[in-house]
PDB file of C-alpha atoms and ligand atoms in Angstrom:
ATOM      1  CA  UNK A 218     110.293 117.367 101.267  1.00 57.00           C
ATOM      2  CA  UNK A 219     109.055 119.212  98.502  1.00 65.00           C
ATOM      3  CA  UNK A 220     112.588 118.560  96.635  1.00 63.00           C
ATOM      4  CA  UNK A 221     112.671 115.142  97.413  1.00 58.00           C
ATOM      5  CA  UNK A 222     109.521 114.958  95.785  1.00 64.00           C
ATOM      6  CA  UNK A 223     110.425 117.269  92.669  1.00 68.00           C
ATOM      7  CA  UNK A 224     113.892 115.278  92.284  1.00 63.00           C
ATOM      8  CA  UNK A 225     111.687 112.092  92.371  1.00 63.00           C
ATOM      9  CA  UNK A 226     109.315 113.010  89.601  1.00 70.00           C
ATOM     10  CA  UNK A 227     112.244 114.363  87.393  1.00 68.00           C
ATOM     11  CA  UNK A 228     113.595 110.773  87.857  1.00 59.00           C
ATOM     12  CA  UNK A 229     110.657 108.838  87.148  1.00 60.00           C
ATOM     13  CA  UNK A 230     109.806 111.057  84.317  1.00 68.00           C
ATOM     14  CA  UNK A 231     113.318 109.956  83.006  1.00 66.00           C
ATOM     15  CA  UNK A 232     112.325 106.605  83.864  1.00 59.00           C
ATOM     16  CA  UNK A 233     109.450 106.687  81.858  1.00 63.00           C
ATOM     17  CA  UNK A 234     111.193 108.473  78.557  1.00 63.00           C
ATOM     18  CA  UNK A 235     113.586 105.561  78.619  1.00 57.00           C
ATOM     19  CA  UNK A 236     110.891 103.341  78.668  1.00 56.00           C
ATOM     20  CA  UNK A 237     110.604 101.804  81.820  1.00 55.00           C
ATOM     21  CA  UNK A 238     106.307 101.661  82.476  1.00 56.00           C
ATOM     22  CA  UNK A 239     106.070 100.096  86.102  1.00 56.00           C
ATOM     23  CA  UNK A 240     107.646  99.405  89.338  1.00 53.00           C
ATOM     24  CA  UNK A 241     106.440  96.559  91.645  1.00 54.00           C
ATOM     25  CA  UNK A 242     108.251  97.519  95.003  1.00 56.00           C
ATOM     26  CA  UNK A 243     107.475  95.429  97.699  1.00 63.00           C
ATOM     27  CA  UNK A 244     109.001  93.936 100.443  1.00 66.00           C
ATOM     28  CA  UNK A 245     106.341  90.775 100.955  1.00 74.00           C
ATOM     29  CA  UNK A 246     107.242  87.264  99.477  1.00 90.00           C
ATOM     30  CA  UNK A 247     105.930  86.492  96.000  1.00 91.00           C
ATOM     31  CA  UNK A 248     102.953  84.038  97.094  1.00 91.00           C
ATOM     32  CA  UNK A 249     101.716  87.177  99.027  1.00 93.00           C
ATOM     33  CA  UNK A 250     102.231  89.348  96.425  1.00 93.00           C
ATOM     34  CA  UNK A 251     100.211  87.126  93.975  1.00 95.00           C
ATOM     35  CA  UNK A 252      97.702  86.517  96.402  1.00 95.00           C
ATOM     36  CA  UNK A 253      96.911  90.470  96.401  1.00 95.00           C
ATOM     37  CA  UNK A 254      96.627  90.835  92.990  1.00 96.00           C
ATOM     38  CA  UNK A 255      94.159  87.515  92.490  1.00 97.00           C
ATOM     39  CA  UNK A 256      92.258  89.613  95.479  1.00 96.00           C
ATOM     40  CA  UNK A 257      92.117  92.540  92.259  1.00 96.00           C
ATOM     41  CA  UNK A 258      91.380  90.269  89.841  1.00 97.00           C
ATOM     42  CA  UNK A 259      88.503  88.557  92.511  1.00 97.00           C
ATOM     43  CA  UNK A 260      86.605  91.964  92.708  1.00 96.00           C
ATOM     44  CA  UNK A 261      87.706  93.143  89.392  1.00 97.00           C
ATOM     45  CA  UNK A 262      84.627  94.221  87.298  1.00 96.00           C
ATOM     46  CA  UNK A 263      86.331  96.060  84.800  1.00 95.00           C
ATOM     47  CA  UNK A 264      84.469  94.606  81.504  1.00 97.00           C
ATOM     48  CA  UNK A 265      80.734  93.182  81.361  1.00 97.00           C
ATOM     49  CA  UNK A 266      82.600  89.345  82.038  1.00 97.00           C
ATOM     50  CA  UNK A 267      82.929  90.547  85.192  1.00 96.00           C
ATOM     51  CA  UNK A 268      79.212  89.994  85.438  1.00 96.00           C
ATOM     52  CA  UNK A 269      79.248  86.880  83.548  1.00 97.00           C
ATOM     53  CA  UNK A 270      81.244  84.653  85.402  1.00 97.00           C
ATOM     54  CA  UNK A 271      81.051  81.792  87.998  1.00 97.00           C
ATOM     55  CA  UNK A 272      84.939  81.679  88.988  1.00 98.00           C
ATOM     56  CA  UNK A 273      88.136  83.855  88.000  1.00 98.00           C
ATOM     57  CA  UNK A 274      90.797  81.673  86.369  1.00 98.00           C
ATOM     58  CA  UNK A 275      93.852  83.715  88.246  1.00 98.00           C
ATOM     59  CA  UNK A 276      96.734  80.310  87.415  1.00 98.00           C
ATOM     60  CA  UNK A 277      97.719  77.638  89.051  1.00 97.00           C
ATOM     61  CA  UNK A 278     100.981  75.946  89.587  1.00 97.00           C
ATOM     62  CA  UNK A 279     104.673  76.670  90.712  1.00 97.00           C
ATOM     63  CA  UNK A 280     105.340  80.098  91.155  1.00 97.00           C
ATOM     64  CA  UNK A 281     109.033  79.865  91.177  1.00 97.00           C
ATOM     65  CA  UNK A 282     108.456  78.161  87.591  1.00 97.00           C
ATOM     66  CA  UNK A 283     111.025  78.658  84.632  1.00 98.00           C
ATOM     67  CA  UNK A 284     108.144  77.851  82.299  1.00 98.00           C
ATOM     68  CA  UNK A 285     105.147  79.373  82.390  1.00 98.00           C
ATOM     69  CA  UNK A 286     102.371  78.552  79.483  1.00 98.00           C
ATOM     70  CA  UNK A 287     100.105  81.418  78.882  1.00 98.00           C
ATOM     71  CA  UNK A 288      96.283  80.595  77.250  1.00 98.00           C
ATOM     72  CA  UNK A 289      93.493  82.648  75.855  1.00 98.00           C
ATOM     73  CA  UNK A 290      91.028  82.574  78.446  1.00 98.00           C
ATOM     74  CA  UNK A 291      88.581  80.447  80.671  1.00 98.00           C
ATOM     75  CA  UNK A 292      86.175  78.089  79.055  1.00 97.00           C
ATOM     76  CA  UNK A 293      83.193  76.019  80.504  1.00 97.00           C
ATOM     77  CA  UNK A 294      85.096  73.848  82.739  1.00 97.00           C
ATOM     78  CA  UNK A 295      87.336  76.460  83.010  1.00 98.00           C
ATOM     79  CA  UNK A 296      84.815  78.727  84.759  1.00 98.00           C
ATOM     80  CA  UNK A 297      83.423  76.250  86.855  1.00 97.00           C
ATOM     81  CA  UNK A 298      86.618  74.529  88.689  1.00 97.00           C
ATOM     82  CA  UNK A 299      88.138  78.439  88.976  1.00 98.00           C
ATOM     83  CA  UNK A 300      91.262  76.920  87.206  1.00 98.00           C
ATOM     84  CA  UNK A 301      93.336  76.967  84.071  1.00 98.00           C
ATOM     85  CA  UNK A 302      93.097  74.242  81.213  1.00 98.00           C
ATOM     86  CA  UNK A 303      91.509  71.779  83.050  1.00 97.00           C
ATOM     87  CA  UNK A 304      88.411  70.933  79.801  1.00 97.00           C
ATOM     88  CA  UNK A 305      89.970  68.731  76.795  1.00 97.00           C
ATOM     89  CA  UNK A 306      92.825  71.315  75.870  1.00 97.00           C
ATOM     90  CA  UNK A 307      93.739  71.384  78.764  1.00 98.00           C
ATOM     91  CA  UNK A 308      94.199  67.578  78.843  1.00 98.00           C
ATOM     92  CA  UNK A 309      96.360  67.780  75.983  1.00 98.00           C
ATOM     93  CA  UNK A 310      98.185  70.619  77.561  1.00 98.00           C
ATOM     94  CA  UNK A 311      99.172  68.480  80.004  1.00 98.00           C
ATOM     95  CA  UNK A 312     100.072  65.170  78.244  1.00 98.00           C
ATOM     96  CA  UNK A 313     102.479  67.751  76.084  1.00 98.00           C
ATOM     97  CA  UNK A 314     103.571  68.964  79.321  1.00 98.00           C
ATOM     98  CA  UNK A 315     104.462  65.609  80.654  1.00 98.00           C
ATOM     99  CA  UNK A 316     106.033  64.528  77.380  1.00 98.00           C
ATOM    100  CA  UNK A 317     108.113  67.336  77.915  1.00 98.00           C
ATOM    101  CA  UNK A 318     109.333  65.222  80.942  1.00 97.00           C
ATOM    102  CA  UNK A 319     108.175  67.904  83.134  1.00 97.00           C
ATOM    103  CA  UNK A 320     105.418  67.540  86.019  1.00 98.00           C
ATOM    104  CA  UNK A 321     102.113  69.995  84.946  1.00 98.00           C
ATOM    105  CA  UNK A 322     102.674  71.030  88.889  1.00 98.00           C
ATOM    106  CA  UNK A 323     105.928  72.447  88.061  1.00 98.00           C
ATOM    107  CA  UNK A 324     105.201  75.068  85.260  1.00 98.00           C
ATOM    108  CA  UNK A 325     102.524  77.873  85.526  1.00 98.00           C
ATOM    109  CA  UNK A 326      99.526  78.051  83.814  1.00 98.00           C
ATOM    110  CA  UNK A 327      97.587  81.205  82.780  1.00 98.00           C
ATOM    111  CA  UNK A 328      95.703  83.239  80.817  1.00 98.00           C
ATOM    112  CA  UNK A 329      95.054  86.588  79.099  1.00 98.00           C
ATOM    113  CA  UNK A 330      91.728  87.322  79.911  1.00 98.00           C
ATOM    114  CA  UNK A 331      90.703  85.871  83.825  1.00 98.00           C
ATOM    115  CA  UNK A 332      86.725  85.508  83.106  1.00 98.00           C
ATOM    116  CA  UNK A 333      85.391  83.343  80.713  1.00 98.00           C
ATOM    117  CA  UNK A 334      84.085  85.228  77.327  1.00 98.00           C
ATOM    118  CA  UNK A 335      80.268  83.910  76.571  1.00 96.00           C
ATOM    119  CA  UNK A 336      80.392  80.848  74.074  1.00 94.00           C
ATOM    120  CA  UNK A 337      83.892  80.858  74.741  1.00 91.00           C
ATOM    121  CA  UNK A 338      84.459  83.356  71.719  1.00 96.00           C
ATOM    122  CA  UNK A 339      87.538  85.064  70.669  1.00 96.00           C
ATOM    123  CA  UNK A 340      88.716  87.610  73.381  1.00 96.00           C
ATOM    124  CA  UNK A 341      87.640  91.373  72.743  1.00 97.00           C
ATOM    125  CA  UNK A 342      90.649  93.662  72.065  1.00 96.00           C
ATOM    126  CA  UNK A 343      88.751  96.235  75.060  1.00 97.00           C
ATOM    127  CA  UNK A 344      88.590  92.464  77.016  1.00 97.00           C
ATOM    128  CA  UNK A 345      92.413  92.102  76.906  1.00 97.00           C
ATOM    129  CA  UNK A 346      93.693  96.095  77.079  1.00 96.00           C
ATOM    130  CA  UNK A 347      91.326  95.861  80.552  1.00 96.00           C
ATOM    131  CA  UNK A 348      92.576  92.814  81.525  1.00 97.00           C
ATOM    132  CA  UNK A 349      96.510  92.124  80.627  1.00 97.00           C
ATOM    133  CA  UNK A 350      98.042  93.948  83.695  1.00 96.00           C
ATOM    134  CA  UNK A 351      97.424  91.252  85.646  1.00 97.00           C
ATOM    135  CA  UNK A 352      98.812  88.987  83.544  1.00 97.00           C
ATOM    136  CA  UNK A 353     102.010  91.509  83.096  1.00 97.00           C
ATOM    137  CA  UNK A 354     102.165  91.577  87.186  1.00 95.00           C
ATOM    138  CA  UNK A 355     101.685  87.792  87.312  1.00 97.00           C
ATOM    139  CA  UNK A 356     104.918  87.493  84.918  1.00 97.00           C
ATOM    140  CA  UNK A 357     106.728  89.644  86.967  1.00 95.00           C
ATOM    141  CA  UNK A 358     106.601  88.438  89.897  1.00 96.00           C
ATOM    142  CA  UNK A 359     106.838  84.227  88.690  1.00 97.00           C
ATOM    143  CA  UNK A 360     109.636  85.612  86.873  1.00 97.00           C
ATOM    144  CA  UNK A 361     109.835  82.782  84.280  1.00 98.00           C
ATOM    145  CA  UNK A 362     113.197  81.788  82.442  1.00 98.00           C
ATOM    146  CA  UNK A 363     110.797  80.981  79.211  1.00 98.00           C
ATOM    147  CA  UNK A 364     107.028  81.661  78.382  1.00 98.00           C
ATOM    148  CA  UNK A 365     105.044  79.798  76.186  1.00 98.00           C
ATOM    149  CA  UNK A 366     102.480  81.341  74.154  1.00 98.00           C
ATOM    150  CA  UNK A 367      99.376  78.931  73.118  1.00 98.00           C
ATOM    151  CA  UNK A 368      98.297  80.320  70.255  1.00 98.00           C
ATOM    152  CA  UNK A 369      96.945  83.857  67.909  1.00 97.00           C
ATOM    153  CA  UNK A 370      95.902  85.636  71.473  1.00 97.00           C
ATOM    154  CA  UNK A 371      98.329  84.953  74.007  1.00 98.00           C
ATOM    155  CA  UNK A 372     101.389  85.613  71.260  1.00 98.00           C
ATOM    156  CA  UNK A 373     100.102  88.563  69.654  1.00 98.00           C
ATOM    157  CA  UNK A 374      98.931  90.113  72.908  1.00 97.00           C
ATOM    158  CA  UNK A 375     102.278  90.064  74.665  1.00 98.00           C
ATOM    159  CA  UNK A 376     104.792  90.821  71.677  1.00 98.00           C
ATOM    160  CA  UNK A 377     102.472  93.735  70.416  1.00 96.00           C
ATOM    161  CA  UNK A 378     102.018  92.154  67.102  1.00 97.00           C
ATOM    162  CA  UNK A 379      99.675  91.508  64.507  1.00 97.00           C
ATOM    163  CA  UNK A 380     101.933  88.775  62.377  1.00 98.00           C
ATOM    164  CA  UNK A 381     100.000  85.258  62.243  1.00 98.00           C
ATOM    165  CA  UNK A 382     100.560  82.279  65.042  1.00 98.00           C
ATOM    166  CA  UNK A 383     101.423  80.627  61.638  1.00 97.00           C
ATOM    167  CA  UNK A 384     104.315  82.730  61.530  1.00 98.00           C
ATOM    168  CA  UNK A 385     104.859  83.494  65.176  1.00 98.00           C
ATOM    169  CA  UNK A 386     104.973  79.856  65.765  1.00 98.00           C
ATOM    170  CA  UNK A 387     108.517  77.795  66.218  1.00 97.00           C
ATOM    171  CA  UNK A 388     110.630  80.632  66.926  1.00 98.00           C
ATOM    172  CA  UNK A 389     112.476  82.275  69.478  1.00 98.00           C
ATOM    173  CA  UNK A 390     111.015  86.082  70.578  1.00 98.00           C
ATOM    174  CA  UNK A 391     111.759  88.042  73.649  1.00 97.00           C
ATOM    175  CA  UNK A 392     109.742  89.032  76.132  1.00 97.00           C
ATOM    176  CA  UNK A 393     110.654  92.042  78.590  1.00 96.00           C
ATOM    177  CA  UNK A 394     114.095  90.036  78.230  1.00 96.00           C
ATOM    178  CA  UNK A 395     112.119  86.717  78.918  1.00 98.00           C
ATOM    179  CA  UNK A 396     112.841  83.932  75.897  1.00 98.00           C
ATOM    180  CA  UNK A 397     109.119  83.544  74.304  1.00 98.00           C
ATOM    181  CA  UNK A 398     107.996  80.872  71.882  1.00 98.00           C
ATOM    182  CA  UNK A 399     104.570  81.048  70.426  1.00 98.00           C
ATOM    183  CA  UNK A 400     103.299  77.811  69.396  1.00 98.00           C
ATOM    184  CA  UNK A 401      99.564  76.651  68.218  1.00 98.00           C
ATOM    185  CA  UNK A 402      96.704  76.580  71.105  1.00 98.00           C
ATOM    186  CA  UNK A 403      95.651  72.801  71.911  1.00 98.00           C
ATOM    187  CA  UNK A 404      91.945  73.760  71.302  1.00 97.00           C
ATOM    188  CA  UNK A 405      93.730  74.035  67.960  1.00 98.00           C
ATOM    189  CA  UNK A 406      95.760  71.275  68.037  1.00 98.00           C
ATOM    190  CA  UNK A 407      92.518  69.078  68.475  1.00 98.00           C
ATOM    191  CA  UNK A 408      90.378  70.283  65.490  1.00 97.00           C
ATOM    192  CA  UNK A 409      94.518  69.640  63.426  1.00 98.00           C
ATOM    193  CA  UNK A 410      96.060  66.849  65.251  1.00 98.00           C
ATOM    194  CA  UNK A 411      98.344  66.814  62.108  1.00 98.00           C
ATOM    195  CA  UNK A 412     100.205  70.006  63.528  1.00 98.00           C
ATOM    196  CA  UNK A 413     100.475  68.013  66.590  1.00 98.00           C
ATOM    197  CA  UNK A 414     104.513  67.911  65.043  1.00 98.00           C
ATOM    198  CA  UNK A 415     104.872  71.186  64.844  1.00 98.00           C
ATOM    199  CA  UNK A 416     103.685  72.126  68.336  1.00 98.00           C
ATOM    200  CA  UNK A 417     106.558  68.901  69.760  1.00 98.00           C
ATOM    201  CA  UNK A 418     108.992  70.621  67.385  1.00 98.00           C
ATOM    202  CA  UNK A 419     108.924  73.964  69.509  1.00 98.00           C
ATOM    203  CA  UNK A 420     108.292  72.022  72.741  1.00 98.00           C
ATOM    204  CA  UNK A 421     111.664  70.713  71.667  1.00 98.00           C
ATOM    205  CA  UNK A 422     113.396  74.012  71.808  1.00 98.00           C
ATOM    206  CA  UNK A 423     112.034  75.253  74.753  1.00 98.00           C
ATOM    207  CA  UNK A 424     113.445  71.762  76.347  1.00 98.00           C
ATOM    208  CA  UNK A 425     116.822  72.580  74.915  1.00 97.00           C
ATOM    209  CA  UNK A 426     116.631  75.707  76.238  1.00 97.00           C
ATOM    210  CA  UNK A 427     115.864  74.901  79.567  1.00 95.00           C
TER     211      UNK A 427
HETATM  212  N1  URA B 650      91.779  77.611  76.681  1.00 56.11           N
HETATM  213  C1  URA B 650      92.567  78.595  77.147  1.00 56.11           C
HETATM  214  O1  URA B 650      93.135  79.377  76.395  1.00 56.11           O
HETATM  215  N2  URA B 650      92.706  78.681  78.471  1.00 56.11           N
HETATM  216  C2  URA B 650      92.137  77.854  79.333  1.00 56.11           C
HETATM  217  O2  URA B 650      92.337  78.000  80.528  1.00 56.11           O
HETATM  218  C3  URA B 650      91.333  76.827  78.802  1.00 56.11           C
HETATM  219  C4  URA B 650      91.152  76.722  77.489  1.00 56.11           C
END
């Protein structure tokens, strides 16, 4: 036993120098394995909005999606209903969404941080370290062809960067070997409906893509 074990952590060590930084082995079906970690993320009190918060805003929509959009986090309505983009962004989400020619119930829809941050302000940097596993387990196991990045948080968060959305925006990234556009967040979009173009220009390529 004690081999097994030793040849087992000489492996995973390997693993890890190669850069390999988790395993999700499980045998049970994806809605059960998302359905575990929302149970985390229900009794997860990792940062003060723990405290703060009427709902979680785990996602919502098709799990076996080859889009997923990821947001910043929760706001008001947000926090109330328990789901994502459902305020005024999130009504613009979804008429981009459906001008896509895609159903909002088809894609997925979630965020960095799972709690809403107090005056809906700009996510902590301790906020997302504490709360982005989830997200990285929720991509895993949806398994998305493309993600889409709305706006500075989401994009910068998951490729590692500090480069503006400006310049993030309209191009193709990778991933974890997932295609990844960034675009501009529809909170955005309302307060500069003139970069309403620029968002349907990279809509455009991800509907190429896909
Ligand atoms: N803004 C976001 O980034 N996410 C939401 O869920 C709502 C508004």
């Amino acid at each position: 036993m004690s081999d097994i074990l030793k040849s087992m952590r000489n492996y995973l060590k390997m693993e890890k120098e190669s850069g390999v930084s988790e395993y999700l082995f499980s045998s049970k079906p994806k809605d059960a394995q998302l359905s575990l970690i929302k149970n985390e993320v229900l009794n997860c009190q990792k940062c003060p909005l723990g405290k703060m918060r009427k709902n979680i805003v785990f996602g919502a929509g098709d799990i076996n999606a080859k889009l997923m959009f990821v947001g910043e986090a929760p706001g008001h309505e947000e926090d109330i209903r328990g789901l994502p983009f459902v305020g005024e962004a999130g009504m613009l989400l979804t008429k981009i969404i459906e001008a896509m020619g895609i159903k909002r119930a088809d894609v997925y829809i979630c965020n960095i941080l799972k709690c809403r941050p107090p005056q809906n302000r700009n996510p902590l940097p301790e906020e997302t370290s504490m709360c982005i596993d989830y997200l990285y387990a929720q991509i895993a196991m949806v398994k998305p062809k493309i993600i889409c990045a709305l706006g500075k948080f989401a994009s910068q968060a998951l490729l590692g960067t500090e480069i503006s959305i400006g310049k993030l925006r309209g191009n193709w990234h990778e991933y974890r070997g997932i295609k990844f556009m960034p675009t501009y967040h529809p909170a955005y979009l309302l307060r500069n409906p003139s970069d309403k173009k620029l968002v349907w220009e990279d809509m455009k390529k991800i509907m190429n893509e896909l």
